[in-house]
mmCIF file of C-alpha atoms in Angstrom:
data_model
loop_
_atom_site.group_PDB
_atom_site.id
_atom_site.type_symbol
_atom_site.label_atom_id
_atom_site.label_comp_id
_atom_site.label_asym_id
_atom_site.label_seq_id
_atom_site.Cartn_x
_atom_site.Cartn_y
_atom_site.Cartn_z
ATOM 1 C CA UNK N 1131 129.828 53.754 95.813
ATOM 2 C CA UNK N 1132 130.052 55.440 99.011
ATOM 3 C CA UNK N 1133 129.036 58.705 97.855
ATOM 4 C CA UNK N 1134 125.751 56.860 96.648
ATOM 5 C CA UNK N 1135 125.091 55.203 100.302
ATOM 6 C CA UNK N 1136 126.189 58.683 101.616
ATOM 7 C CA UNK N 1137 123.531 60.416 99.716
ATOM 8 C CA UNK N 1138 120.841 57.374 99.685
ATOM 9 C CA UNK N 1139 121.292 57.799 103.401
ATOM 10 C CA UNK N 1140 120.456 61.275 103.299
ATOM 11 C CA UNK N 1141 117.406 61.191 101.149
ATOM 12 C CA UNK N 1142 116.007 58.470 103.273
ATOM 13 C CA UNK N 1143 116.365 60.210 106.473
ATOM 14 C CA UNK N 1144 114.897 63.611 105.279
ATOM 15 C CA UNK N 1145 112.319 61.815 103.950
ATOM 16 C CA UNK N 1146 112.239 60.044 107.877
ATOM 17 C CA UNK N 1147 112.115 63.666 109.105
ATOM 18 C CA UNK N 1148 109.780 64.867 106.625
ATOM 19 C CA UNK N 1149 106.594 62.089 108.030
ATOM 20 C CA UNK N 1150 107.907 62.222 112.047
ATOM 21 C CA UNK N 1151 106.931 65.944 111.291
ATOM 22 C CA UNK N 1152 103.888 65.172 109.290
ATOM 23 C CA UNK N 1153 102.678 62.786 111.936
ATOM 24 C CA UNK N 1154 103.483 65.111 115.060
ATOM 25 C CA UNK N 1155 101.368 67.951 113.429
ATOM 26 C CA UNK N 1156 98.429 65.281 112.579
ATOM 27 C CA UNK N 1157 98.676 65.007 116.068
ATOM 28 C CA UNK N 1158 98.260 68.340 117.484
ATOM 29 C CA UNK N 1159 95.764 68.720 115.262
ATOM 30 C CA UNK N 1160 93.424 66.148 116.808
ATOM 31 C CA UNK N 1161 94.354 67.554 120.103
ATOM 32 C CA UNK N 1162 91.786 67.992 122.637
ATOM 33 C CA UNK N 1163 93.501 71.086 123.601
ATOM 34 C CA UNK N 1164 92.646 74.273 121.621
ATOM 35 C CA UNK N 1165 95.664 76.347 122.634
ATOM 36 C CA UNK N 1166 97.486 73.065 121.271
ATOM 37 C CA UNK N 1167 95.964 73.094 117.886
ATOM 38 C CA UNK N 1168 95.751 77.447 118.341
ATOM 39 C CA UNK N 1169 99.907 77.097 118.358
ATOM 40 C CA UNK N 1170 100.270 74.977 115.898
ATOM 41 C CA UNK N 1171 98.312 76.759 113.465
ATOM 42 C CA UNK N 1172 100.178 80.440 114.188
ATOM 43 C CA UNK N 1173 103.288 78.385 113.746
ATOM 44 C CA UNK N 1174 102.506 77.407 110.392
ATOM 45 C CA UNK N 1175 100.886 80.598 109.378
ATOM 46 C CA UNK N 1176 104.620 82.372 110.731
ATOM 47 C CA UNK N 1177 106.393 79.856 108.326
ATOM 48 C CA UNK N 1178 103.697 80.950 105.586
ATOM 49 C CA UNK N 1179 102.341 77.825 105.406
ATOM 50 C CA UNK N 1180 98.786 79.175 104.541
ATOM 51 C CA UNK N 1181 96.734 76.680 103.243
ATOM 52 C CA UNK N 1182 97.577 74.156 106.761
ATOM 53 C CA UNK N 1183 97.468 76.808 108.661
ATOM 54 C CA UNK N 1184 94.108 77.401 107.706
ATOM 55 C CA UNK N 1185 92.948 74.230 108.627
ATOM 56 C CA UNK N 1186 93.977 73.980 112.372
ATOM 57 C CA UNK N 1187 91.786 77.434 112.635
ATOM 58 C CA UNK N 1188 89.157 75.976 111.257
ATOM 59 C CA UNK N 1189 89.652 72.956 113.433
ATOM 60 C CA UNK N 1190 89.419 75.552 116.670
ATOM 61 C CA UNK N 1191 86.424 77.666 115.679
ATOM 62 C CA UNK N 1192 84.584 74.094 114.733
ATOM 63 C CA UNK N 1193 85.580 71.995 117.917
ATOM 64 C CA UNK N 1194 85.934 74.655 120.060
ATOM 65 C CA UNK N 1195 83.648 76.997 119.366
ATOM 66 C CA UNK N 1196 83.341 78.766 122.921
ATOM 67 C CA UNK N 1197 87.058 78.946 123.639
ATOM 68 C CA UNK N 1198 89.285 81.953 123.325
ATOM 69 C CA UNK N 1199 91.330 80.624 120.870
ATOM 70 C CA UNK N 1200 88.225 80.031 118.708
ATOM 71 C CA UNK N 1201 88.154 84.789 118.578
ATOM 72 C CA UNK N 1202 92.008 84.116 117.820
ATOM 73 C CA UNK N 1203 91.615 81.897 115.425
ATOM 74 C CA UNK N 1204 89.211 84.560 113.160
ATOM 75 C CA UNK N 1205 91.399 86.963 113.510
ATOM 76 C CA UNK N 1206 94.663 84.957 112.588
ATOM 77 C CA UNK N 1207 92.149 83.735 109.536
ATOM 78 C CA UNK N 1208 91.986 87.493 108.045
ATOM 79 C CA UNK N 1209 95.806 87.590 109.405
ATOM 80 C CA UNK N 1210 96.520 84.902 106.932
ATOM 81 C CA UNK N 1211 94.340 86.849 103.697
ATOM 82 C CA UNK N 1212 96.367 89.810 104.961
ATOM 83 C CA UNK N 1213 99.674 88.482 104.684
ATOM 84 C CA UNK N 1214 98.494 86.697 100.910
ATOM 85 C CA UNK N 1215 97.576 90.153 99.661
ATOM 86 C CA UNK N 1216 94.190 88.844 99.778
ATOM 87 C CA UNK N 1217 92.972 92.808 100.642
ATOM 88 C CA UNK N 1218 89.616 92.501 99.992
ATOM 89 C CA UNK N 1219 89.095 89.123 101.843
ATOM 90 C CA UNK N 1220 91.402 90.293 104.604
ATOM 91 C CA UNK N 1221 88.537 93.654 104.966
ATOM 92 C CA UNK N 1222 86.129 91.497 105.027
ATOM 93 C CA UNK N 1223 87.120 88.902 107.701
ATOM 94 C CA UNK N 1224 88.987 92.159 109.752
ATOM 95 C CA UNK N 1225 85.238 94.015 109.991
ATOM 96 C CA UNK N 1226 83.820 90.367 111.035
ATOM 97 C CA UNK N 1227 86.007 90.065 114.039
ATOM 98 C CA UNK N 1228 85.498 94.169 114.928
ATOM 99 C CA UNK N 1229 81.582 93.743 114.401
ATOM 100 C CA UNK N 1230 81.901 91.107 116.649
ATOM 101 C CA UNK N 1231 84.333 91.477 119.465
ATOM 102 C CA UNK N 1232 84.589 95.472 119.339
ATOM 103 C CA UNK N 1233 86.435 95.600 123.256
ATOM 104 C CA UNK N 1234 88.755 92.888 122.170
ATOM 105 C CA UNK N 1235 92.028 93.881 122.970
ATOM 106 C CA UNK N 1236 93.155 93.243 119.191
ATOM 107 C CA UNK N 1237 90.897 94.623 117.590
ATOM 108 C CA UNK N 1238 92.015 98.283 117.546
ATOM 109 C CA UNK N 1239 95.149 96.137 115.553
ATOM 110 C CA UNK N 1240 92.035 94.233 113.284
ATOM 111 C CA UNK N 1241 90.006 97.704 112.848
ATOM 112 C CA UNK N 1242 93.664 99.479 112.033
ATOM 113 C CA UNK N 1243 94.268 96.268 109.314
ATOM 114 C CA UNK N 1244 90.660 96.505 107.959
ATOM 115 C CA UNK N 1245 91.332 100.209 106.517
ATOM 116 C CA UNK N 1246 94.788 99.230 105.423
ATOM 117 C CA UNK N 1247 92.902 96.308 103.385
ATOM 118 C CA UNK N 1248 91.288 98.437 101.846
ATOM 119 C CA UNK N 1249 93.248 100.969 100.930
ATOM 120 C CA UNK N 1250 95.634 98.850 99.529
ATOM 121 C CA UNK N 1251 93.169 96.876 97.785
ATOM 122 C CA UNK N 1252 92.236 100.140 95.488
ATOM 123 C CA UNK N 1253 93.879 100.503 92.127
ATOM 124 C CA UNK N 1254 97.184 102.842 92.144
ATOM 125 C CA UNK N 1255 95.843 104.537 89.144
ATOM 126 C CA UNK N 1256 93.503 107.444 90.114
ATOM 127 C CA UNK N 1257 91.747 106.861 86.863
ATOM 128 C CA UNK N 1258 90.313 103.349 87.749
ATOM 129 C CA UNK N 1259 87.476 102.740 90.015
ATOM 130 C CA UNK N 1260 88.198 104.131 94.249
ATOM 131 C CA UNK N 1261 85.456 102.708 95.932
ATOM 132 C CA UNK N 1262 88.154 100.852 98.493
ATOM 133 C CA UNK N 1263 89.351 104.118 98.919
ATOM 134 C CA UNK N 1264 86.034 105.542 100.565
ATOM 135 C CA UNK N 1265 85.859 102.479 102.331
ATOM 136 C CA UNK N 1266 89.362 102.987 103.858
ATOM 137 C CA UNK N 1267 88.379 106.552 104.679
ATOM 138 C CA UNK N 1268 85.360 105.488 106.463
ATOM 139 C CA UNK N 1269 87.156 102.432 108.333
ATOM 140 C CA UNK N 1270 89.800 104.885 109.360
ATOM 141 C CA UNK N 1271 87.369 107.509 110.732
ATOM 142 C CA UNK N 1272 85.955 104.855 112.868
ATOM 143 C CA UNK N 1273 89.072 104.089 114.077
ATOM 144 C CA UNK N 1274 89.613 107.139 115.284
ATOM 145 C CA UNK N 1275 86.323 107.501 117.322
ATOM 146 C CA UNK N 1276 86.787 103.810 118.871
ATOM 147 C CA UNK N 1277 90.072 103.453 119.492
ATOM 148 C CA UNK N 1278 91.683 106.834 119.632
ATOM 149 C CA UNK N 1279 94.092 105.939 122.419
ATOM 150 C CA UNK N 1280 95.055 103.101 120.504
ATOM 151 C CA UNK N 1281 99.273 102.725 119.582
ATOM 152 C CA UNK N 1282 97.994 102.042 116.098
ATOM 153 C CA UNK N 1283 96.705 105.934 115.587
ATOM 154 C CA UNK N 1284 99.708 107.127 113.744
ATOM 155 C CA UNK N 1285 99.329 104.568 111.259
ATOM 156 C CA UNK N 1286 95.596 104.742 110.755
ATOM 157 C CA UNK N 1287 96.107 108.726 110.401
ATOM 158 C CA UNK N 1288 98.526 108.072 107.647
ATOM 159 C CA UNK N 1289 96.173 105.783 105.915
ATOM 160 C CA UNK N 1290 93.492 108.515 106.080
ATOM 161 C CA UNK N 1291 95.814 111.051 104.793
ATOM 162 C CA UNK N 1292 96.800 109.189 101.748
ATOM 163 C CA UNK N 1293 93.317 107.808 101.128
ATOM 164 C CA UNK N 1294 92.202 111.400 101.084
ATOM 165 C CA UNK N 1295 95.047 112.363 98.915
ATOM 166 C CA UNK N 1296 93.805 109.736 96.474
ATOM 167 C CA UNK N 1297 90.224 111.217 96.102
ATOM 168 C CA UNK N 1298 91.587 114.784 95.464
ATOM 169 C CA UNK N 1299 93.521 113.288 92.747
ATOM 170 C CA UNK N 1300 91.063 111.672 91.320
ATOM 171 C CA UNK N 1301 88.904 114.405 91.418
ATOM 172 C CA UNK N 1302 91.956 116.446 89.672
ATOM 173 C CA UNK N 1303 92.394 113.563 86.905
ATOM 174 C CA UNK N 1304 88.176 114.055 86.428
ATOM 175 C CA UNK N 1305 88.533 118.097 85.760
ATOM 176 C CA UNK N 1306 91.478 117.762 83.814
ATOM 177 C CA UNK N 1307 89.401 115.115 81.707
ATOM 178 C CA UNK N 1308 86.600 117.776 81.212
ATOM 179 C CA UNK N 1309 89.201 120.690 80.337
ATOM 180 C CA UNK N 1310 90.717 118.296 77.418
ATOM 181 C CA UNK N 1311 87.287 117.733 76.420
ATOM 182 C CA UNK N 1312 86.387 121.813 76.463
ATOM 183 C CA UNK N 1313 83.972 121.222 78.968
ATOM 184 C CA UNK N 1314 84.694 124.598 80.789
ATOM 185 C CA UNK N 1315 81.631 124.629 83.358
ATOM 186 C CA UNK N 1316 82.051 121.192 84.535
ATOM 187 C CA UNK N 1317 85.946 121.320 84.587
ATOM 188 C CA UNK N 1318 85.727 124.304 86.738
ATOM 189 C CA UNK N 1319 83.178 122.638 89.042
ATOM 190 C CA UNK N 1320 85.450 119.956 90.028
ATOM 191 C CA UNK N 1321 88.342 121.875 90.683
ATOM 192 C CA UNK N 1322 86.245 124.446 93.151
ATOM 193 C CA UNK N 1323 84.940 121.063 94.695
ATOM 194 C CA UNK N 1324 88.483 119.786 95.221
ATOM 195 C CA UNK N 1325 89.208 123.212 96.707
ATOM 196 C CA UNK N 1326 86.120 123.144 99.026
ATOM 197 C CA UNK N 1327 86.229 119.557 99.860
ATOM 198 C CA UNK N 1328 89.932 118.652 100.445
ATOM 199 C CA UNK N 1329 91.750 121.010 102.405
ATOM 200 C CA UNK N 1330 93.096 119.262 104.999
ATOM 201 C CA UNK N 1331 95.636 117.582 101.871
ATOM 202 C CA UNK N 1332 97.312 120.814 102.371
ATOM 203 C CA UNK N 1333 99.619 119.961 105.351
ATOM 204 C CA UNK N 1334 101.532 116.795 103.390
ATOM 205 C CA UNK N 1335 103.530 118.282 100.320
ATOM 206 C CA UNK N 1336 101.597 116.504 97.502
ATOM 207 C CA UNK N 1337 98.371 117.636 98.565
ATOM 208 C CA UNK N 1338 99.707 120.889 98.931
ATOM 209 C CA UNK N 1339 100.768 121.388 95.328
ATOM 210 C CA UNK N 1340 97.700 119.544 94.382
ATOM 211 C CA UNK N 1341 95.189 122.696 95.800
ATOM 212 C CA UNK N 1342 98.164 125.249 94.509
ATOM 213 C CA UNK N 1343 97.028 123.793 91.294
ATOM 214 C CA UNK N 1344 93.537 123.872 91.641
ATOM 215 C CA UNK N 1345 93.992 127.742 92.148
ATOM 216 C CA UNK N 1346 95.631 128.262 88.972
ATOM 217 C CA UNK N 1347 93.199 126.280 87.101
ATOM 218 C CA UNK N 1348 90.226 128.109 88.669
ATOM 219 C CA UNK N 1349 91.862 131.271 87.779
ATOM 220 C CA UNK N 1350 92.259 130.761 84.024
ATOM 221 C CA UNK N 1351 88.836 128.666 83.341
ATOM 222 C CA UNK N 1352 87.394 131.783 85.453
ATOM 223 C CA UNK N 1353 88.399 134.133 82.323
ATOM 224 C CA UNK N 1354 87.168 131.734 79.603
ATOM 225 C CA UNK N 1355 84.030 131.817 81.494
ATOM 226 C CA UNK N 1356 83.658 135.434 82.023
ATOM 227 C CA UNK N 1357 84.403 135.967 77.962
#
């Protein structure tokens, strides 16, 4: 019987807990304070509470409109998509806040987490659709010519790298179709267009063997064309 109070006790008191915290965060959100309401909605979004989170940024861009915390709250919006894998969503709301607020001082971190998006939104599978990839390669570029100073650069330069990587091998996965397929011509056309078009793959490993390959493929398709 004791063990039962003991453990009634506890249930009740958690549950006690549970709506003093409930109630408290009610309360900041109906806070006349946008900082206040700012806070309490990076808390939540820290403890991956998404979906509340979501609302107390809301609750700042509507109320509060003109204040700081209103820019802070759109970017800790495509934060939130970010950190749900939402990669598409996260691009989207990421190239909002840059089109936007271009001098901000995050968002060299927003334009650097807009190409990421993307890239990591394509498919893994060179033979799928790469469209995110170009996007990533464009977002990236832009990076580079905005924010070049930025401490994000390293990263933004790997992203370009492997986004680049990605399009020579798809292009390598498209003239390896053709050669299966005895299309000579067009085989060989895509593997001098990988050589033309994607040098700079040549100082990471992978992209290195990639155009090593390229060279012996040109080579032999060369004699079956000359025949």
């Amino acid at each position: 019987m004791k063990q039962f109070y003991s453990t009634f006790f506890l249930i009740f008191f958690m549950a006690f807990v549970a709506t003093l915290s409930s109630c408290s965060s009610t309360n900041l959100k109906e806070s006349n304070n946008p900082e206040v309401v700012y806070n309490e909605g990076a808390r939540l979004l820290k403890d991956h509470d998404y979906l509340i989170a979501e609302e107390y940024f809301s609750e700042v861009r509507r109320r509060f409109p003109q204040s700081r915390f209103a820019v802070l709250s759109q970017l800790a919006s495509a934060d939130l998509e970010y950190e749900q894998d939402n990669f598409l969503e996260a691009a989207t709301a990421y190239g909002f806040f840059v089109d936007q607020f271009p001098r901000h001082e995050q968002a060299a971190r927003a334009q650097y987490l807009r190409a990421d998006s993307f890239f990591k939104a394509a498919p893994e599978k060179v033979a799928r659709d790469q469209t995110q990839v170009f996007d990533a390669i464009i977002v990236s570029r832009e990076f580079l010519k905005r924010y070049s100073a930025s401490p994000f650069k390293e990263q933004v330069v790997k992203i370009l790298e492997k986004s680049r990587l990605r399009l020579a091998e798809k292009e390598a996965y498209v003239a390896a179709f053709y050669e299966r397929k005895d299309k000579t011509l067009a085989a060989y056309r895509r593997w001098k267009g990988l050589k033309a078009d994607f040098a700079d793959i040549a100082s990471t490993k992978k992209g290195a063997t990639l155009l090593n390959k390229a060279d012996e493929r040109l080579a032999i398709l060369q004699k079956e064309i000359d025949k």
